[in-house]
């Protein structure tokens, strides 16, 4: 099956973009040194398709833990080839069930292509939409659509949010950049399971903060989602590793990061 309508694939990347990515990796915009006593694992869901809520809530809550959902409010009422994106009801459920709702722009805007003004308006719209649904709810954290970042964008995000999560791979450990949290992909296919186990073990060994990112959850997920057994297995392994399983917001407190607002 060819996926033409999924948002996850990066738009074309130019040589200049690659240079900007590299620069973003070298320069820490919001450096912070972790002070957590126990390893931390976080499960994050981008965009997010309904199954991340409907199936994801049940799996996470079985382990008495919560996840972070990076929402684009503009995707309500739209769908990809597999399923619909979260409805207003799903978005409200994230918060009422104790999970974290975080910002992913209103329209899944490519921060490298948008002007600073357009980006600010799009983020503001995403904030207004959710505040209206949820009694003035305020986002604390952000994930870069397509994982695309550059130095200027990170500076803007650092002003508005406590953290910005990208998709640079790796375990967050030592001194990290809060404006560019690293994340690992919890995607299909199943060989990812061995990778997830290795990462969880490594994270326990170094006392770090491992953030997984995925999208939909189902028996035949998109290439950017995972199956129920996969998520279950990662949660079990994370629990057995002695790690605390926390939302981004909870983890930031444990690592000693001060909320931006
Ligand atoms: Zn996304």
mmCIF file of C-alpha atoms and ligand atoms in Angstrom:
data_model
loop_
_atom_site.group_PDB
_atom_site.id
_atom_site.type_symbol
_atom_site.label_atom_id
_atom_site.label_comp_id
_atom_site.label_asym_id
_atom_site.label_seq_id
_atom_site.Cartn_x
_atom_site.Cartn_y
_atom_site.Cartn_z
ATOM 1 C CA UNK A 1 0.000 0.000 0.000
ATOM 2 C CA UNK A 2 1.305 3.404 -0.879
ATOM 3 C CA UNK A 3 0.719 6.084 1.697
ATOM 4 C CA UNK A 4 0.117 9.410 0.062
ATOM 5 C CA UNK A 5 -1.757 11.246 2.717
ATOM 6 C CA UNK A 6 0.238 10.550 5.833
ATOM 7 C CA UNK A 7 1.984 13.505 7.326
ATOM 8 C CA UNK A 8 4.969 11.770 8.717
ATOM 9 C CA UNK A 9 7.274 11.725 5.758
ATOM 10 C CA UNK A 10 9.563 14.671 5.530
ATOM 11 C CA UNK A 11 9.092 17.054 2.632
ATOM 12 C CA UNK A 12 12.126 17.164 0.304
ATOM 13 C CA UNK A 13 15.315 18.133 2.065
ATOM 14 C CA UNK A 14 17.833 20.457 0.429
ATOM 15 C CA UNK A 15 21.559 20.614 1.046
ATOM 16 C CA UNK A 16 20.998 23.849 2.980
ATOM 17 C CA UNK A 17 18.484 22.012 5.214
ATOM 18 C CA UNK A 18 21.068 19.338 5.961
ATOM 19 C CA UNK A 19 23.543 21.998 7.051
ATOM 20 C CA UNK A 20 20.891 23.552 9.287
ATOM 21 C CA UNK A 21 20.102 20.156 10.838
ATOM 22 C CA UNK A 22 23.790 19.603 11.578
ATOM 23 C CA UNK A 23 24.125 23.013 13.127
ATOM 24 C CA UNK A 24 21.060 22.363 15.286
ATOM 25 C CA UNK A 25 22.700 19.217 16.623
ATOM 26 C CA UNK A 26 25.927 20.988 17.580
ATOM 27 C CA UNK A 27 24.522 24.051 19.305
ATOM 28 C CA UNK A 28 22.480 23.526 22.463
ATOM 29 C CA UNK A 29 19.836 26.250 22.635
ATOM 30 C CA UNK A 30 18.519 25.274 26.080
ATOM 31 C CA UNK A 31 21.176 23.174 27.778
ATOM 32 C CA UNK A 32 20.186 21.230 30.835
ATOM 33 C CA UNK A 33 21.946 18.552 32.879
ATOM 34 C CA UNK A 34 19.789 15.623 33.985
ATOM 35 C CA UNK A 35 19.406 15.116 37.748
ATOM 36 C CA UNK A 36 17.006 12.133 37.742
ATOM 37 C CA UNK A 37 17.840 9.314 40.158
ATOM 38 C CA UNK A 38 16.146 6.599 38.150
ATOM 39 C CA UNK A 39 16.085 5.967 34.397
ATOM 40 C CA UNK A 40 13.019 7.347 32.634
ATOM 41 C CA UNK A 41 11.121 6.074 29.601
ATOM 42 C CA UNK A 42 8.484 8.190 27.846
ATOM 43 C CA UNK A 43 5.996 7.141 25.180
ATOM 44 C CA UNK A 44 4.897 9.883 22.787
ATOM 45 C CA UNK A 45 2.278 9.863 20.031
ATOM 46 C CA UNK A 46 2.467 12.386 17.226
ATOM 47 C CA UNK A 47 -0.341 13.980 15.201
ATOM 48 C CA UNK A 48 -2.370 11.809 16.492
ATOM 49 C CA UNK A 49 -4.576 9.175 14.837
ATOM 50 C CA UNK A 50 -7.584 7.975 16.858
ATOM 51 C CA UNK A 51 -6.056 4.577 17.636
ATOM 52 C CA UNK A 52 -3.259 6.307 19.557
ATOM 53 C CA UNK A 53 -5.991 7.471 21.893
ATOM 54 C CA UNK A 54 -8.534 4.656 21.782
ATOM 55 C CA UNK A 55 -6.052 1.763 21.904
ATOM 56 C CA UNK A 56 -3.128 3.675 23.389
ATOM 57 C CA UNK A 57 -4.971 4.839 26.504
ATOM 58 C CA UNK A 58 -5.996 1.293 27.426
ATOM 59 C CA UNK A 59 -2.523 -0.174 26.961
ATOM 60 C CA UNK A 60 -0.753 2.595 28.887
ATOM 61 C CA UNK A 61 -3.298 2.619 31.674
ATOM 62 C CA UNK A 62 -2.964 -1.145 32.103
ATOM 63 C CA UNK A 63 0.543 -0.326 33.347
ATOM 64 C CA UNK A 64 -0.802 2.642 35.359
ATOM 65 C CA UNK A 65 1.275 5.049 33.281
ATOM 66 C CA UNK A 66 0.486 7.924 30.963
ATOM 67 C CA UNK A 67 1.725 9.123 27.571
ATOM 68 C CA UNK A 68 2.304 12.429 25.816
ATOM 69 C CA UNK A 69 0.123 13.244 22.818
ATOM 70 C CA UNK A 70 1.415 15.911 20.431
ATOM 71 C CA UNK A 71 -1.700 17.246 18.767
ATOM 72 C CA UNK A 72 -2.402 19.262 15.629
ATOM 73 C CA UNK A 73 -5.924 20.542 16.308
ATOM 74 C CA UNK A 74 -6.320 21.277 12.593
ATOM 75 C CA UNK A 75 -6.321 17.552 11.824
ATOM 76 C CA UNK A 76 -9.661 17.026 13.612
ATOM 77 C CA UNK A 77 -12.208 15.683 11.174
ATOM 78 C CA UNK A 78 -9.560 14.615 8.641
ATOM 79 C CA UNK A 79 -8.157 11.168 7.978
ATOM 80 C CA UNK A 80 -5.262 9.336 6.392
ATOM 81 C CA UNK A 81 -5.498 6.064 4.454
ATOM 82 C CA UNK A 82 -5.864 4.048 7.628
ATOM 83 C CA UNK A 83 -8.040 6.006 9.994
ATOM 84 C CA UNK A 84 -9.287 9.337 11.249
ATOM 85 C CA UNK A 85 -7.245 11.680 13.337
ATOM 86 C CA UNK A 86 -8.300 12.394 16.917
ATOM 87 C CA UNK A 87 -11.660 14.070 17.384
ATOM 88 C CA UNK A 88 -12.404 16.837 19.882
ATOM 89 C CA UNK A 89 -13.641 14.116 22.219
ATOM 90 C CA UNK A 90 -10.341 12.219 21.955
ATOM 91 C CA UNK A 91 -8.387 15.416 22.611
ATOM 92 C CA UNK A 92 -10.449 16.114 25.716
ATOM 93 C CA UNK A 93 -9.980 12.498 26.851
ATOM 94 C CA UNK A 94 -6.205 12.868 26.779
ATOM 95 C CA UNK A 95 -6.406 15.387 29.588
ATOM 96 C CA UNK A 96 -9.326 13.929 31.534
ATOM 97 C CA UNK A 97 -7.571 10.548 31.656
ATOM 98 C CA UNK A 98 -4.398 12.146 32.987
ATOM 99 C CA UNK A 99 -2.233 11.990 29.864
ATOM 100 C CA UNK A 100 -0.342 14.998 28.556
ATOM 101 C CA UNK A 101 -1.527 17.046 25.615
ATOM 102 C CA UNK A 102 1.328 18.845 23.887
ATOM 103 C CA UNK A 103 1.669 21.060 20.818
ATOM 104 C CA UNK A 104 2.560 19.949 17.265
ATOM 105 C CA UNK A 105 1.340 23.164 15.478
ATOM 106 C CA UNK A 106 -2.238 23.563 14.231
ATOM 107 C CA UNK A 107 -1.690 22.398 10.661
ATOM 108 C CA UNK A 108 1.430 20.215 10.951
ATOM 109 C CA UNK A 109 3.434 23.113 9.645
ATOM 110 C CA UNK A 110 6.935 22.578 8.331
ATOM 111 C CA UNK A 111 8.892 24.963 10.539
ATOM 112 C CA UNK A 112 11.743 25.199 8.029
ATOM 113 C CA UNK A 113 9.465 26.471 5.256
ATOM 114 C CA UNK A 114 7.134 28.723 7.244
ATOM 115 C CA UNK A 115 7.917 32.350 8.033
ATOM 116 C CA UNK A 116 8.330 33.151 11.750
ATOM 117 C CA UNK A 117 5.000 35.012 11.616
ATOM 118 C CA UNK A 118 3.153 32.096 10.038
ATOM 119 C CA UNK A 119 4.647 29.697 12.546
ATOM 120 C CA UNK A 120 3.641 31.900 15.488
ATOM 121 C CA UNK A 121 0.073 32.231 14.141
ATOM 122 C CA UNK A 122 -0.207 28.495 13.573
ATOM 123 C CA UNK A 123 1.015 27.665 17.086
ATOM 124 C CA UNK A 124 -1.284 30.313 18.580
ATOM 125 C CA UNK A 125 -4.223 28.808 16.718
ATOM 126 C CA UNK A 126 -3.394 25.364 18.053
ATOM 127 C CA UNK A 127 -3.243 26.825 21.565
ATOM 128 C CA UNK A 128 -6.560 28.686 21.187
ATOM 129 C CA UNK A 129 -8.346 25.640 19.828
ATOM 130 C CA UNK A 130 -7.310 23.433 22.721
ATOM 131 C CA UNK A 131 -7.852 26.149 25.334
ATOM 132 C CA UNK A 132 -11.434 26.467 24.053
ATOM 133 C CA UNK A 133 -11.984 22.711 24.268
ATOM 134 C CA UNK A 134 -10.359 22.305 27.645
ATOM 135 C CA UNK A 135 -11.114 25.269 29.825
ATOM 136 C CA UNK A 136 -8.009 27.328 29.125
ATOM 137 C CA UNK A 137 -5.579 24.374 28.901
ATOM 138 C CA UNK A 138 -2.032 25.549 28.188
ATOM 139 C CA UNK A 139 0.570 23.452 26.372
ATOM 140 C CA UNK A 140 3.939 23.113 28.042
ATOM 141 C CA UNK A 141 5.765 21.061 25.442
ATOM 142 C CA UNK A 142 6.206 20.903 21.677
ATOM 143 C CA UNK A 143 7.291 18.428 18.987
ATOM 144 C CA UNK A 144 8.653 19.617 15.630
ATOM 145 C CA UNK A 145 6.454 18.466 12.723
ATOM 146 C CA UNK A 146 8.460 16.091 10.499
ATOM 147 C CA UNK A 147 11.182 16.409 13.125
ATOM 148 C CA UNK A 148 12.514 19.315 11.095
ATOM 149 C CA UNK A 149 14.470 21.848 13.062
ATOM 150 C CA UNK A 150 16.995 24.613 12.653
ATOM 151 C CA UNK A 151 18.667 26.907 15.133
ATOM 152 C CA UNK A 152 16.250 29.841 14.651
ATOM 153 C CA UNK A 153 13.217 27.592 15.034
ATOM 154 C CA UNK A 154 14.617 26.037 18.219
ATOM 155 C CA UNK A 155 15.165 29.510 19.693
ATOM 156 C CA UNK A 156 11.514 30.388 19.022
ATOM 157 C CA UNK A 157 10.242 27.121 20.465
ATOM 158 C CA UNK A 158 12.483 27.487 23.539
ATOM 159 C CA UNK A 159 10.826 30.845 24.274
ATOM 160 C CA UNK A 160 7.329 29.391 24.118
ATOM 161 C CA UNK A 161 7.662 25.901 25.557
ATOM 162 C CA UNK A 162 9.580 24.053 28.255
ATOM 163 C CA UNK A 163 10.797 21.551 25.664
ATOM 164 C CA UNK A 164 10.876 20.783 21.957
ATOM 165 C CA UNK A 165 11.139 17.162 20.866
ATOM 166 C CA UNK A 166 12.816 16.336 17.588
ATOM 167 C CA UNK A 167 13.629 13.009 15.993
ATOM 168 C CA UNK A 168 17.396 13.010 16.370
ATOM 169 C CA UNK A 169 18.009 9.486 17.601
ATOM 170 C CA UNK A 170 19.538 8.607 20.931
ATOM 171 C CA UNK A 171 19.022 8.442 24.681
ATOM 172 C CA UNK A 172 18.858 11.792 26.489
ATOM 173 C CA UNK A 173 21.693 11.705 29.010
ATOM 174 C CA UNK A 174 24.219 14.040 30.613
ATOM 175 C CA UNK A 175 23.713 17.562 29.344
ATOM 176 C CA UNK A 176 20.892 17.700 26.841
ATOM 177 C CA UNK A 177 19.190 20.400 24.775
ATOM 178 C CA UNK A 178 15.635 20.919 26.056
ATOM 179 C CA UNK A 179 14.858 22.575 22.711
ATOM 180 C CA UNK A 180 15.858 19.405 20.891
ATOM 181 C CA UNK A 181 15.019 16.308 22.908
ATOM 182 C CA UNK A 182 16.210 13.135 21.212
ATOM 183 C CA UNK A 183 13.732 10.374 20.456
ATOM 184 C CA UNK A 184 13.725 6.806 19.169
ATOM 185 C CA UNK A 185 11.148 5.392 16.782
ATOM 186 C CA UNK A 186 8.720 2.717 17.944
ATOM 187 C CA UNK A 187 7.590 1.787 14.467
ATOM 188 C CA UNK A 188 6.592 -1.362 12.707
ATOM 189 C CA UNK A 189 8.056 -3.874 11.717
ATOM 190 C CA UNK A 190 8.640 -6.249 14.572
ATOM 191 C CA UNK A 191 12.446 -6.331 14.364
ATOM 192 C CA UNK A 192 12.121 -2.963 16.046
ATOM 193 C CA UNK A 193 11.227 -4.943 19.155
ATOM 194 C CA UNK A 194 14.838 -6.068 19.607
ATOM 195 C CA UNK A 195 16.002 -2.495 19.094
ATOM 196 C CA UNK A 196 13.515 -1.235 21.666
ATOM 197 C CA UNK A 197 14.799 -3.814 24.192
ATOM 198 C CA UNK A 198 18.411 -2.835 23.545
ATOM 199 C CA UNK A 199 17.584 0.844 24.008
ATOM 200 C CA UNK A 200 15.635 0.221 27.215
ATOM 201 C CA UNK A 201 18.544 -1.798 28.644
ATOM 202 C CA UNK A 202 21.069 0.851 27.616
ATOM 203 C CA UNK A 203 18.886 3.576 29.122
ATOM 204 C CA UNK A 204 18.716 1.688 32.421
ATOM 205 C CA UNK A 205 22.496 1.281 32.401
ATOM 206 C CA UNK A 206 23.232 4.990 31.856
ATOM 207 C CA UNK A 207 20.317 6.321 33.944
ATOM 208 C CA UNK A 208 19.033 8.345 31.020
ATOM 209 C CA UNK A 209 15.742 9.466 29.570
ATOM 210 C CA UNK A 210 14.556 7.423 26.609
ATOM 211 C CA UNK A 211 11.705 8.893 24.571
ATOM 212 C CA UNK A 212 9.830 6.706 22.110
ATOM 213 C CA UNK A 213 7.767 8.205 19.321
ATOM 214 C CA UNK A 214 5.046 6.482 17.334
ATOM 215 C CA UNK A 215 1.769 7.378 15.604
ATOM 216 C CA UNK A 216 -1.087 4.913 15.035
ATOM 217 C CA UNK A 217 -1.544 1.574 16.825
ATOM 218 C CA UNK A 218 -3.168 -1.400 15.107
ATOM 219 C CA UNK A 219 -2.912 -4.906 13.697
ATOM 220 C CA UNK A 220 -1.686 -3.512 10.386
ATOM 221 C CA UNK A 221 -0.219 -0.158 11.341
ATOM 222 C CA UNK A 222 1.232 2.407 8.980
ATOM 223 C CA UNK A 223 5.035 2.350 8.595
ATOM 224 C CA UNK A 224 5.056 5.066 11.274
ATOM 225 C CA UNK A 225 2.903 3.256 13.813
ATOM 226 C CA UNK A 226 3.166 0.102 15.879
ATOM 227 C CA UNK A 227 1.107 -2.923 16.842
ATOM 228 C CA UNK A 228 -0.547 -3.459 20.215
ATOM 229 C CA UNK A 229 1.898 -6.278 21.131
ATOM 230 C CA UNK A 230 4.821 -4.010 20.237
ATOM 231 C CA UNK A 231 3.650 -1.237 22.541
ATOM 232 C CA UNK A 232 2.804 -3.761 25.255
ATOM 233 C CA UNK A 233 6.197 -5.378 24.958
ATOM 234 C CA UNK A 234 8.051 -2.053 25.154
ATOM 235 C CA UNK A 235 6.023 -1.047 28.209
ATOM 236 C CA UNK A 236 6.725 -4.365 29.920
ATOM 237 C CA UNK A 237 10.450 -4.152 29.142
ATOM 238 C CA UNK A 238 10.607 -0.556 30.350
ATOM 239 C CA UNK A 239 8.848 -1.484 33.584
ATOM 240 C CA UNK A 240 11.124 -4.484 34.168
ATOM 241 C CA UNK A 241 14.207 -2.335 33.535
ATOM 242 C CA UNK A 242 13.416 -0.360 36.688
ATOM 243 C CA UNK A 243 12.713 2.811 34.741
ATOM 244 C CA UNK A 244 9.958 5.210 35.651
ATOM 245 C CA UNK A 245 7.500 5.606 32.792
ATOM 246 C CA UNK A 246 6.509 9.249 32.660
ATOM 247 C CA UNK A 247 4.977 11.834 30.350
ATOM 248 C CA UNK A 248 7.306 14.498 28.958
ATOM 249 C CA UNK A 249 5.936 16.971 31.505
ATOM 250 C CA UNK A 250 6.501 14.574 34.424
ATOM 251 C CA UNK A 251 9.949 13.626 33.149
ATOM 252 C CA UNK A 252 11.016 17.259 32.865
ATOM 253 C CA UNK A 253 10.281 17.702 36.566
ATOM 254 C CA UNK A 254 12.330 14.608 37.435
ATOM 255 C CA UNK A 255 15.308 15.826 35.431
ATOM 256 C CA UNK A 256 15.120 19.203 37.170
ATOM 257 C CA UNK A 257 13.922 21.340 34.246
ATOM 258 C CA UNK A 258 11.916 24.404 35.225
ATOM 259 C CA UNK A 259 8.663 24.932 33.330
ATOM 260 C CA UNK A 260 8.772 27.926 30.973
ATOM 261 C CA UNK A 261 5.454 29.225 32.253
HETATM 262 ZN ZN1 LIG B 1 3.861 14.901 13.041
#
